[in-house]
Tab-separated table of C-alpha atoms and ligand atoms in Angstrom:
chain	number	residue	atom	x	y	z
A	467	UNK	CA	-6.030	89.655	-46.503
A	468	UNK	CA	-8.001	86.595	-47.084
A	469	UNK	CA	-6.591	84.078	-44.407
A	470	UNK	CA	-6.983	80.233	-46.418
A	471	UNK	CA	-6.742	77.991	-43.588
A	472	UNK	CA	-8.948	79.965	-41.321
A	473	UNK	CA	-12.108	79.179	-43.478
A	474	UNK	CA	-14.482	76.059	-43.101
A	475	UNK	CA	-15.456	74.291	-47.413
A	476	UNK	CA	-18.390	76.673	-47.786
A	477	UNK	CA	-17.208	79.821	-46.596
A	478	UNK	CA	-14.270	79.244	-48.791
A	479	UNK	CA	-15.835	78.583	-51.694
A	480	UNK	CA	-18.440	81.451	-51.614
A	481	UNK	CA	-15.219	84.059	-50.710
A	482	UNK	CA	-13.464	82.469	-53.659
A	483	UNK	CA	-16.912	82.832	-55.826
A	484	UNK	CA	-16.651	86.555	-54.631
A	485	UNK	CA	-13.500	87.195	-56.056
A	486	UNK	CA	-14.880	85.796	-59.738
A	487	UNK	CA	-13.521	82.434	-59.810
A	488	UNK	CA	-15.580	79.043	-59.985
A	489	UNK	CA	-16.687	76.453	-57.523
A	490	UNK	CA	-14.281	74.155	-58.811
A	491	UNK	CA	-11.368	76.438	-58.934
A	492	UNK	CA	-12.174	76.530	-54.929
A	493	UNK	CA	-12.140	72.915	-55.030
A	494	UNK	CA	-8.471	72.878	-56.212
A	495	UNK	CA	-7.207	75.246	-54.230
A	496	UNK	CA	-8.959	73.431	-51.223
A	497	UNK	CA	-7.103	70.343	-52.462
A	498	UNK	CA	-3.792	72.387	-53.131
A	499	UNK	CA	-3.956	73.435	-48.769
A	500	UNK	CA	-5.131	70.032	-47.607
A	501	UNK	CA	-4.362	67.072	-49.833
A	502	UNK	CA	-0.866	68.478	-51.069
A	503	UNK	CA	-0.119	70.620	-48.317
A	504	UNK	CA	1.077	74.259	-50.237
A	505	UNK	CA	3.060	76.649	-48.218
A	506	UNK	CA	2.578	79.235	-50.737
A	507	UNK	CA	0.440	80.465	-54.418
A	508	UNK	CA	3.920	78.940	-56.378
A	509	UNK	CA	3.342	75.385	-54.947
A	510	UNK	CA	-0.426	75.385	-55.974
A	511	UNK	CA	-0.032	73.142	-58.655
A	512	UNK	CA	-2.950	73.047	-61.592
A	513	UNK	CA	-4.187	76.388	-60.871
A	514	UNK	CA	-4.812	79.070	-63.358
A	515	UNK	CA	-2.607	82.265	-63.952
A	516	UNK	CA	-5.020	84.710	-62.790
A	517	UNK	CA	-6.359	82.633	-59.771
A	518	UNK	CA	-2.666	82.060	-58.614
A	519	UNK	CA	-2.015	86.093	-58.784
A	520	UNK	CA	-4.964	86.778	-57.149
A	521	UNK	CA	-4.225	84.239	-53.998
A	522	UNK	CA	-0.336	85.684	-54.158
A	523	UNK	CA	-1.659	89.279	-53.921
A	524	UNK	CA	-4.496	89.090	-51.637
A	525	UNK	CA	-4.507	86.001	-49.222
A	526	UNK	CA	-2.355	84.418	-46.350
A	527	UNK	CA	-1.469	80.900	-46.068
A	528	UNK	CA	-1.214	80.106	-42.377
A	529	UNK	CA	2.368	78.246	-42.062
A	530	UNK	CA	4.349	79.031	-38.710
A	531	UNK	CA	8.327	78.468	-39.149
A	532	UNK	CA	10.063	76.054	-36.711
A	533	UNK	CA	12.249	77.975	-34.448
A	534	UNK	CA	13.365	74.374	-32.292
A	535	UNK	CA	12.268	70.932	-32.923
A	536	UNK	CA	13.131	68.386	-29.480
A	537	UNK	CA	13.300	65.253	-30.084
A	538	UNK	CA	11.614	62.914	-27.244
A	539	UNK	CA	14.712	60.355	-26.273
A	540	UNK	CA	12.086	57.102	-27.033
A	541	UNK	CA	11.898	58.677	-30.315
A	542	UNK	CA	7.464	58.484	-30.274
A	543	UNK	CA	6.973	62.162	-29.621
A	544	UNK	CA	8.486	65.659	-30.866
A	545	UNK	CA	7.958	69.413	-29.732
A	546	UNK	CA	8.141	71.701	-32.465
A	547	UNK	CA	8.759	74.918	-31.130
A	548	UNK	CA	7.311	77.702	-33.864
A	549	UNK	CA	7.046	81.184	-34.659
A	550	UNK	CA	3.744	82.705	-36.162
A	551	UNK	CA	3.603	85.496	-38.879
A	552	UNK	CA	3.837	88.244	-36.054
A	553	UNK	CA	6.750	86.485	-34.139
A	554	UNK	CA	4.609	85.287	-31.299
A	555	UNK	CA	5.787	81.994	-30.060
A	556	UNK	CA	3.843	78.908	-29.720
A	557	UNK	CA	4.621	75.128	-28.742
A	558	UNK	CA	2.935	71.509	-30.558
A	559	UNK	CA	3.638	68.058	-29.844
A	560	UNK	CA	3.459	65.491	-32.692
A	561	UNK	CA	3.000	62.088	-30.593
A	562	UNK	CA	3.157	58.445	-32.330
A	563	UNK	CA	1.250	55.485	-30.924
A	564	UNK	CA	1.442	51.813	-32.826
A	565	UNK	CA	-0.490	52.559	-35.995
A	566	UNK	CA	-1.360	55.988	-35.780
A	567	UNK	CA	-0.129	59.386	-34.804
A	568	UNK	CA	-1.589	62.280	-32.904
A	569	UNK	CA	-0.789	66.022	-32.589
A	570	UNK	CA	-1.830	68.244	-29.429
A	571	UNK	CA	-2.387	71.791	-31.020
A	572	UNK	CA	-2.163	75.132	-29.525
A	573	UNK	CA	-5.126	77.732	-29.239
A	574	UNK	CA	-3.808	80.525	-27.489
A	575	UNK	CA	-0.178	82.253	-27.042
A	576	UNK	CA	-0.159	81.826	-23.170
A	577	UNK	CA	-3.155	81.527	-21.058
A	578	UNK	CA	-4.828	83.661	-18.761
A	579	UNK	CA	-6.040	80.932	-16.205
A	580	UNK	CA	-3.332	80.827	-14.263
A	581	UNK	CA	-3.320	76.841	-12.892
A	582	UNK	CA	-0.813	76.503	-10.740
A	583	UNK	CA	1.193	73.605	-11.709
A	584	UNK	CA	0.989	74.452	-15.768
A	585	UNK	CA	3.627	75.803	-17.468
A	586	UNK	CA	1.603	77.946	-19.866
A	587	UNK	CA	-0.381	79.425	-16.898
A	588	UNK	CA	2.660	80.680	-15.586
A	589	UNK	CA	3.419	82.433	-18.931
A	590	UNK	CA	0.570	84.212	-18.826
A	591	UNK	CA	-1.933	85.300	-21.529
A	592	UNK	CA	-0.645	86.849	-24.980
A	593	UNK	CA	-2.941	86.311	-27.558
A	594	UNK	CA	-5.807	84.431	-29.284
A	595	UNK	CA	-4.867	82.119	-32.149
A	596	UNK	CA	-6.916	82.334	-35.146
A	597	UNK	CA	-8.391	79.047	-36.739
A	598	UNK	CA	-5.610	79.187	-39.592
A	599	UNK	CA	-3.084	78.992	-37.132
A	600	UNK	CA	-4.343	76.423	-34.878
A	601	UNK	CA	-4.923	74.381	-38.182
A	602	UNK	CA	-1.186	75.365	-39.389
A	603	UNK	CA	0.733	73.726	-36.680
A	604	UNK	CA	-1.363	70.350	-37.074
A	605	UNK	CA	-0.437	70.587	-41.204
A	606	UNK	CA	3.111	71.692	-40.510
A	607	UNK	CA	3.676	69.026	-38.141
A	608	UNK	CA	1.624	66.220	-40.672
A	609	UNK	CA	3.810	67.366	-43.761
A	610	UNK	CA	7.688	66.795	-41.919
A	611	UNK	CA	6.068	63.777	-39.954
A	612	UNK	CA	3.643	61.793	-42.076
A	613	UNK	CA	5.814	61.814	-45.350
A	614	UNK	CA	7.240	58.205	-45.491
A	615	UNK	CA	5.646	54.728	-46.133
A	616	UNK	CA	6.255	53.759	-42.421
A	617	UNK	CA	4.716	56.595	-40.797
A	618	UNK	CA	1.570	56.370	-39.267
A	619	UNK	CA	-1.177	58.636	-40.409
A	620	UNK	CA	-2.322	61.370	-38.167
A	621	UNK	CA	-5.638	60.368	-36.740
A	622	UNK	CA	-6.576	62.564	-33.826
A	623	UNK	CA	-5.579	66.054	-32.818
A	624	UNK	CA	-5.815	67.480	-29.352
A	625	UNK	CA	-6.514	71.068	-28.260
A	626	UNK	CA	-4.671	70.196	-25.769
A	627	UNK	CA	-1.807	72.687	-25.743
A	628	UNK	CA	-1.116	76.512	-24.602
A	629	UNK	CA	-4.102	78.064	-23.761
A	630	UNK	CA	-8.014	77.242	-22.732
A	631	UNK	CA	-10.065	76.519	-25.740
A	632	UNK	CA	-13.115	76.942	-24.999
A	633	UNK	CA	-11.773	80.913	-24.569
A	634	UNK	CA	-11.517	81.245	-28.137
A	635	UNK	CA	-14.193	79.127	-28.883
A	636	UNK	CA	-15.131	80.093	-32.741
A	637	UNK	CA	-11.432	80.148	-33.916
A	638	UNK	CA	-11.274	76.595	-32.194
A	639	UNK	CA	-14.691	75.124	-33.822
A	640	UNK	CA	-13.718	76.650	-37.159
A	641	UNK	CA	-10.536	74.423	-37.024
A	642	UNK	CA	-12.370	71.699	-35.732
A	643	UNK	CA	-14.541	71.795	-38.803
A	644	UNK	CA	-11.624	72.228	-41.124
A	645	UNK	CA	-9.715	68.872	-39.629
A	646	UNK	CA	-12.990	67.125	-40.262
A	647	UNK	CA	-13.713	68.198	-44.107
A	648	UNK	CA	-13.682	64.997	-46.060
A	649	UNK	CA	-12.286	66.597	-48.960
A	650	UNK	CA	-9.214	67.628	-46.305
A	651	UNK	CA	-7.583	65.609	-43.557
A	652	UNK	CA	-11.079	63.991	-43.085
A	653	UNK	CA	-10.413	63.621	-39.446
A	654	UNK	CA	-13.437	61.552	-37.072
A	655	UNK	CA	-15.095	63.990	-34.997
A	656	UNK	CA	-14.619	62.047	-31.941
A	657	UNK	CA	-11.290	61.728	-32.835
A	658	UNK	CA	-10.685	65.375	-32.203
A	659	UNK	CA	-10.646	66.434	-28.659
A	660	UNK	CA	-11.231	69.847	-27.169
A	661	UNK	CA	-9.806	70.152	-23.664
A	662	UNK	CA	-11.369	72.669	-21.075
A	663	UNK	CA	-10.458	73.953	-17.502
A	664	UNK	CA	-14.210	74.368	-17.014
A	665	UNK	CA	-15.325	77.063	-19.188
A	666	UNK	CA	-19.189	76.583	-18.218
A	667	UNK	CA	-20.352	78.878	-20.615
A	668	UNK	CA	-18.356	77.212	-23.060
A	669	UNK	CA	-19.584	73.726	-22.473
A	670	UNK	CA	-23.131	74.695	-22.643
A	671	UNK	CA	-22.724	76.051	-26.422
A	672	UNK	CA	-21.144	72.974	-27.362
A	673	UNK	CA	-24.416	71.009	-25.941
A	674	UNK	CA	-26.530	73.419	-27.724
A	675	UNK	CA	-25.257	73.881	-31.016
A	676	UNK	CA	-24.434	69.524	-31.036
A	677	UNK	CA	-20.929	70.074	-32.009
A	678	UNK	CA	-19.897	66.413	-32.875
A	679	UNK	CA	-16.399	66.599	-30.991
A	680	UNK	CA	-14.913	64.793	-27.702
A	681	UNK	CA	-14.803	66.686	-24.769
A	682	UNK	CA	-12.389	66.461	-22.026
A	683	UNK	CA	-13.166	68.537	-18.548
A	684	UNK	CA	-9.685	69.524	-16.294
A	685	UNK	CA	-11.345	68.172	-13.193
A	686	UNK	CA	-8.159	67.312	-10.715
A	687	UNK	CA	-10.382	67.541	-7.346
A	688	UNK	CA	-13.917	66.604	-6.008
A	689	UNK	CA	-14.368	69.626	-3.745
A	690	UNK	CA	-14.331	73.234	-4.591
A	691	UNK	CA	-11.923	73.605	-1.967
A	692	UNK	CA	-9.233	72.044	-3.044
A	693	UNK	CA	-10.106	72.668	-6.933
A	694	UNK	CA	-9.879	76.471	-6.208
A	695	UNK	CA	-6.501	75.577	-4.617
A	696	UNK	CA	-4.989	74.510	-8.300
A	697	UNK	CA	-6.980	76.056	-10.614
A	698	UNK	CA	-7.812	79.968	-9.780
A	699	UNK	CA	-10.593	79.852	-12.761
A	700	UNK	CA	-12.879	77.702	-10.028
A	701	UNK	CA	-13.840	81.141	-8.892
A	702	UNK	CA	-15.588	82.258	-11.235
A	703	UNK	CA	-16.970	78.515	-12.744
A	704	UNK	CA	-17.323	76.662	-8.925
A	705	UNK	CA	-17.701	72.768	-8.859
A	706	UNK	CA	-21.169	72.400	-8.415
A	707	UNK	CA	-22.147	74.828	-11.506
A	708	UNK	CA	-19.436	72.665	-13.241
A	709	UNK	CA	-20.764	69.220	-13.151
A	710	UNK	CA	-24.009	70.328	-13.549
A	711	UNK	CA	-23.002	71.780	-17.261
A	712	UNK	CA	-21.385	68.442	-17.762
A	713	UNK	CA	-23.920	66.626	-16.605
A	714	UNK	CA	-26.205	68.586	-19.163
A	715	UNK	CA	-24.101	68.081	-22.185
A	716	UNK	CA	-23.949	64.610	-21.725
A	717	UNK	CA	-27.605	64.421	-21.640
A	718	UNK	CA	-28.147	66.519	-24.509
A	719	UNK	CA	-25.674	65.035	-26.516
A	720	UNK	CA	-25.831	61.367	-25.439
A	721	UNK	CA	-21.908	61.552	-24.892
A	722	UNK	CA	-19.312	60.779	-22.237
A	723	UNK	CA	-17.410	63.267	-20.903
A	724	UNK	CA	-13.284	62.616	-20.645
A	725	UNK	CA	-11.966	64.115	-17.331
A	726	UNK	CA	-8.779	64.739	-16.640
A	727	UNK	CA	-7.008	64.552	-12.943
A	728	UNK	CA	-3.491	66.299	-13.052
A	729	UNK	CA	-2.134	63.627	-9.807
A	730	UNK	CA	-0.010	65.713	-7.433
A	731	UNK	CA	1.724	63.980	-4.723
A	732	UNK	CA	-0.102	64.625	-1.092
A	733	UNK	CA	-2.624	67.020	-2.917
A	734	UNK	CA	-5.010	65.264	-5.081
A	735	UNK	CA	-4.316	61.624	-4.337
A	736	UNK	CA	-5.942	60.107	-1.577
A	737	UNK	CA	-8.471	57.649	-1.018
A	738	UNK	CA	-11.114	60.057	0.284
A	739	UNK	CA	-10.203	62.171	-3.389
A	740	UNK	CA	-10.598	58.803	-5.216
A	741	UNK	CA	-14.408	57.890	-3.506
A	742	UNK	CA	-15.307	61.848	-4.016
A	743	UNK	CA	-15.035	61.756	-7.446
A	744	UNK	CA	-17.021	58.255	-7.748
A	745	UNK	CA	-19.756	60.048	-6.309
A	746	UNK	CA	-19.228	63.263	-8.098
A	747	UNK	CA	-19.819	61.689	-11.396
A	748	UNK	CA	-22.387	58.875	-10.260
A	749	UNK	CA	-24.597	58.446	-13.108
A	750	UNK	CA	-23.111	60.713	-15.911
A	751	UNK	CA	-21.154	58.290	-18.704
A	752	UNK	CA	-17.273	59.826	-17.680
A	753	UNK	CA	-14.138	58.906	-17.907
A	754	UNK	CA	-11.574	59.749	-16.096
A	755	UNK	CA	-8.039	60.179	-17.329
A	756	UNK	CA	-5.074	60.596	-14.697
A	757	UNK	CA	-1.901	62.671	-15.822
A	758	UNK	CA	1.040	62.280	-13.470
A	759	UNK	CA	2.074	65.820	-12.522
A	760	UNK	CA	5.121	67.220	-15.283
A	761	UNK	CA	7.595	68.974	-14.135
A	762	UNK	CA	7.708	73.179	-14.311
A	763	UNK	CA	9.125	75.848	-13.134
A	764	UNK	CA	7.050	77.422	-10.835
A	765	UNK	CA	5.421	74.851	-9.275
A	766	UNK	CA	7.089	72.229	-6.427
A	767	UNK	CA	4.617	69.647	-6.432
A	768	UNK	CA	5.479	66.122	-7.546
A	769	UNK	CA	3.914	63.779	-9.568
A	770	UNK	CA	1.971	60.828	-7.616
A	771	UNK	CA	4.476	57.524	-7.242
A	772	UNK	CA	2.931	54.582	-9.480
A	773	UNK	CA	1.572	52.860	-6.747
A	774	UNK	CA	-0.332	55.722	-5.944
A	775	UNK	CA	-1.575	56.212	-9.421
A	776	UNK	CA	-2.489	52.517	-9.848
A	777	UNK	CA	-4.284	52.550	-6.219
A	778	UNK	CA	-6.361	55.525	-7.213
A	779	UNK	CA	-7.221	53.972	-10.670
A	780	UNK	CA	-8.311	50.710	-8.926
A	781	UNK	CA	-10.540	52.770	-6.699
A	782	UNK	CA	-12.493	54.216	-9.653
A	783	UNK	CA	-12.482	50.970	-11.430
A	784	UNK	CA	-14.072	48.801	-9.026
A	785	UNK	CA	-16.750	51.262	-8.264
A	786	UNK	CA	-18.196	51.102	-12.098
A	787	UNK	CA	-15.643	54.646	-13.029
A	788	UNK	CA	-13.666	53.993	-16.305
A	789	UNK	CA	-9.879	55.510	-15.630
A	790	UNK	CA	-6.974	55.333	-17.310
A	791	UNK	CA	-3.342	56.545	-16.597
A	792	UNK	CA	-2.243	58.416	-19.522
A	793	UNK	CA	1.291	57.794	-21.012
A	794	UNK	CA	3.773	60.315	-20.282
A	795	UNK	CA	4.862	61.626	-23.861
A	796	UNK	CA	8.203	64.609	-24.178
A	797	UNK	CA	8.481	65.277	-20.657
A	798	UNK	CA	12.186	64.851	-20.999
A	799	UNK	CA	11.844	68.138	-24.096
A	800	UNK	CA	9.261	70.045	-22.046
A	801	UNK	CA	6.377	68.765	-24.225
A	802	UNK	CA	4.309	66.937	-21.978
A	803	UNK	CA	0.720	68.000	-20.540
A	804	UNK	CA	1.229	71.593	-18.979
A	805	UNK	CA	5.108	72.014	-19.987
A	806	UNK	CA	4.087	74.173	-22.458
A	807	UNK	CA	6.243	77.279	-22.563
A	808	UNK	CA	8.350	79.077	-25.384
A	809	UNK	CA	9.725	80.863	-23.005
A	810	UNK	CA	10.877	78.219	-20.401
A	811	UNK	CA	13.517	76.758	-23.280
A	812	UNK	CA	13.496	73.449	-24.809
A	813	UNK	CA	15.043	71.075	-22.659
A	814	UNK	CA	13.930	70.300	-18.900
A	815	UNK	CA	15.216	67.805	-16.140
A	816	UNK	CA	13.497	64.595	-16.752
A	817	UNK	CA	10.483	63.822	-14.483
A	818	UNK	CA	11.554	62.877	-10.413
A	819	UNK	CA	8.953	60.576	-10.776
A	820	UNK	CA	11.177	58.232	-13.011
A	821	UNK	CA	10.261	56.143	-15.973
A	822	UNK	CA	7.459	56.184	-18.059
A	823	UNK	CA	3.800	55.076	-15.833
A	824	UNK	CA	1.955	54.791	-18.784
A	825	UNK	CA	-0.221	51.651	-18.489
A	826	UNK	CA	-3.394	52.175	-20.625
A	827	UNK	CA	-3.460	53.988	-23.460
A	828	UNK	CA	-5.933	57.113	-23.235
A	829	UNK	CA	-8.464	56.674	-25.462
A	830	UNK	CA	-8.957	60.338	-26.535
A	831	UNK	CA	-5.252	61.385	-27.164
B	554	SAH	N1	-6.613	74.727	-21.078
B	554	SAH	C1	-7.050	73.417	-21.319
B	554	SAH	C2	-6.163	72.641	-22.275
B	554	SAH	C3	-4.682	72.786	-22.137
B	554	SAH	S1	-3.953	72.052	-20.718
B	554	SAH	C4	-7.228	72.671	-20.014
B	554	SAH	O1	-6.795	73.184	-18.976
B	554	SAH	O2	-7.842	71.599	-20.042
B	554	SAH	C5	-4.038	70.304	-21.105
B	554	SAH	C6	-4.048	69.416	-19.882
B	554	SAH	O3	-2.780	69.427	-19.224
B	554	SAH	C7	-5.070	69.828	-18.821
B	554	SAH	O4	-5.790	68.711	-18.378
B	554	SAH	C8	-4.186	70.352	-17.727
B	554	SAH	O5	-4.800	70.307	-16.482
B	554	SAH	C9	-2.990	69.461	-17.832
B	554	SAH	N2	-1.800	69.977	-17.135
B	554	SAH	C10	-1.468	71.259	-16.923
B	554	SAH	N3	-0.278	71.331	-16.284
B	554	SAH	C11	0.135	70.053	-16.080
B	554	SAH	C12	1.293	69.469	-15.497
B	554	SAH	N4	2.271	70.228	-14.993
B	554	SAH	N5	1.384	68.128	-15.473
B	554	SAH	C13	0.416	67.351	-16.011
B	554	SAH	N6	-0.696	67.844	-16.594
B	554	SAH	C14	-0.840	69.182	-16.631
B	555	SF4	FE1	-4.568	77.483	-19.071
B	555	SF4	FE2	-5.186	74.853	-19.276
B	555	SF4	FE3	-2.769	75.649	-18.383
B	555	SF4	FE4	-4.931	76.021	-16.859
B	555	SF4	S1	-4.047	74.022	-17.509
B	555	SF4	S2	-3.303	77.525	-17.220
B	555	SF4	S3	-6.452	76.517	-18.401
B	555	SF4	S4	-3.574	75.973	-20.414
């Protein structure tokens, strides 16, 4: 079975050439899955007989079902809870900021990584997802969300959901391709951000082969120490090699790096953390994001106080190291950073921490 959404323009086109049909027929039907959003061959509209039998009878369109949609109480996010063709269970977030609107996608059922304080991690790994059905939850989310005058378009996706991207690399680059087709959703490159624990391999191919996208780096310590201590994949990808392959793609590709620093209360947060990572990074363009611990169930740590945050963020700032404190989106639904789990059930306590810390914007979600 031919899957449609798994396929970048020209690989479509030449498969649909294959089967006997024209260039422009694959236009349509391109237009049909990304302009108007079919579910099925039926809803193709302006295609011919023959074309429409042959899609009906020998390809897939990619669409997941909702099994739970939560509702964030501040009404700017939603966690759509959905079931792929095989039953396996996966979780997206559809998050809306002033003007525009952003979805963090899934690229794995589970993870195998195994970071302590993440939600997925403690699901453990299931399965790869395939490029169709990383781009189905961003187009299933876009058609329920995006449908009204007042809506705000969807801008930027994040691979920022279950499972380490940079894993399943070519199902994750083929999506990131098809969110980028002007002839599709026509998303900016930079406006689609791949999120890694530190898959070195992984970052070097995406220096080599220039992919165009924005990269964020999990990062949450400046020692190998107490990195290994939170995230078990340190082992085999240790600090030093780390910053080395980010210090190469950025000079290959001319490009800041995001990283991201899970705070955990008494664990990453001091001052000595704060000056480590100034001089971890000295010199490489970087900025560093800081997401207040979420809630899960396996892990007791809690999420830095704000004055903590906002002392640590000062620390970076003043020595020359961009930072930000990214807002806190679905934690009360389970759909923040690391609360991904179909298994864990939709609704959590909200956050000990309190209310909402979110003070800048982050400028790659
Ligand atoms: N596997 C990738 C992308 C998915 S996780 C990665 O690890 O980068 C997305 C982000 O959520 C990562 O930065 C991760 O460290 C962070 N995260 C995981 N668990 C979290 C939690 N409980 N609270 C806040 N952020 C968390
Ligand atoms: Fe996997 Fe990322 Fe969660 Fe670590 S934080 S367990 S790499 S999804």
């Amino acid at each position: 079975m031919f899957e449609l959404h798994g396929h970048p323009h020209p690989e479509f086109t030449q498969r649909i050439r294959d089967w006997g049909f024209t260039a422009g027929q694959a236009a349509r039907l391109w237009r049909c899955l990304y302009r108007e959003f079919a579910t099925s061959a039926a809803e193709c509209s302006g295609l011919a007989g023959d074309f429409r039998e042959q899609i009906a009878r020998h390809a897939v369109f990619s669409q997941p079902s909702a099994v739970q949609i939560s509702d964030a109480p501040d009404g700017l996010a939603r966690k759509y809870l959905l079931a792929l063709a095989d039953g396996e269970r996966i979780e997206s977030v559809w998050m809306r900021f002033r003007d525009r609107a952003t979805v963090c996608v899934s690229t794995q059922a589970g993870c195998a990584l195994g970071c302590v304080f993440c939600a997925t991690g403690q699901l453990g790994y299931r399965r790869d997802l395939t490029a169709g059905e990383i781009i189905g939850q961003a187009l299933f989310m876009r058609q329920r969300e995006s449908a009204g005058p007042d809506r705000p378009p969807l801008r930027n996706v994040v691979f920022m959901g279950m499972g380490e991207p940079l894993v399943n690399y070519d199902a994750v680059i083929r999506a990131a391709r098809i969110f980028g087709d002007p002839a599709g959703l026509s998303l900016g490159a930079k406006q689609l951000t791949i999120s890694t624990v530190g898959v070195i391999p992984g970052i070097v191919r995406l220096a080599d082969e220039r992919q165009p996208y924005s990269l964020a780096v999990s990062l949450h310590a400046a020692t190998q120490a107490e990195r290994l201590a939170v995230v078990p994949a340190a082992r085999a990808w240790p600090l030093d090699e780390l910053i080395a392959a980010c210090r190469y793609y950025c000079d290959k590709l001319d490009r800041k790096i995001f990283f991201e620093w899970t705070m955990i209360e008494g664990v990453n947060d001091s001052l000595d953390q704060a000056l480590a990572v100034v001089e971890l990074l000295r010199g490489m363009p970087a900025h560093v994001n800081v997401i207040p611990l979420n809630p899960t169930d396996a892990y007791d740590g809690r999420g830095a106080a704000r004055p903590g945050l906002e002392r640590f963020r000062e620390t970076l700032l003043k020595r020359g190291l961009p930072c930000t404190i990214r807002q806190r989106r679905a934690i009360e639904v389970g759909g923040g950073c690391g609360q991904l789990n179909p298994a864990a059930g939709a609704a959590r306590p909200a956050a000990p921490m309190g209310p909402t810390v979110g003070s800048t914007e982050p400028s790659n979600r």
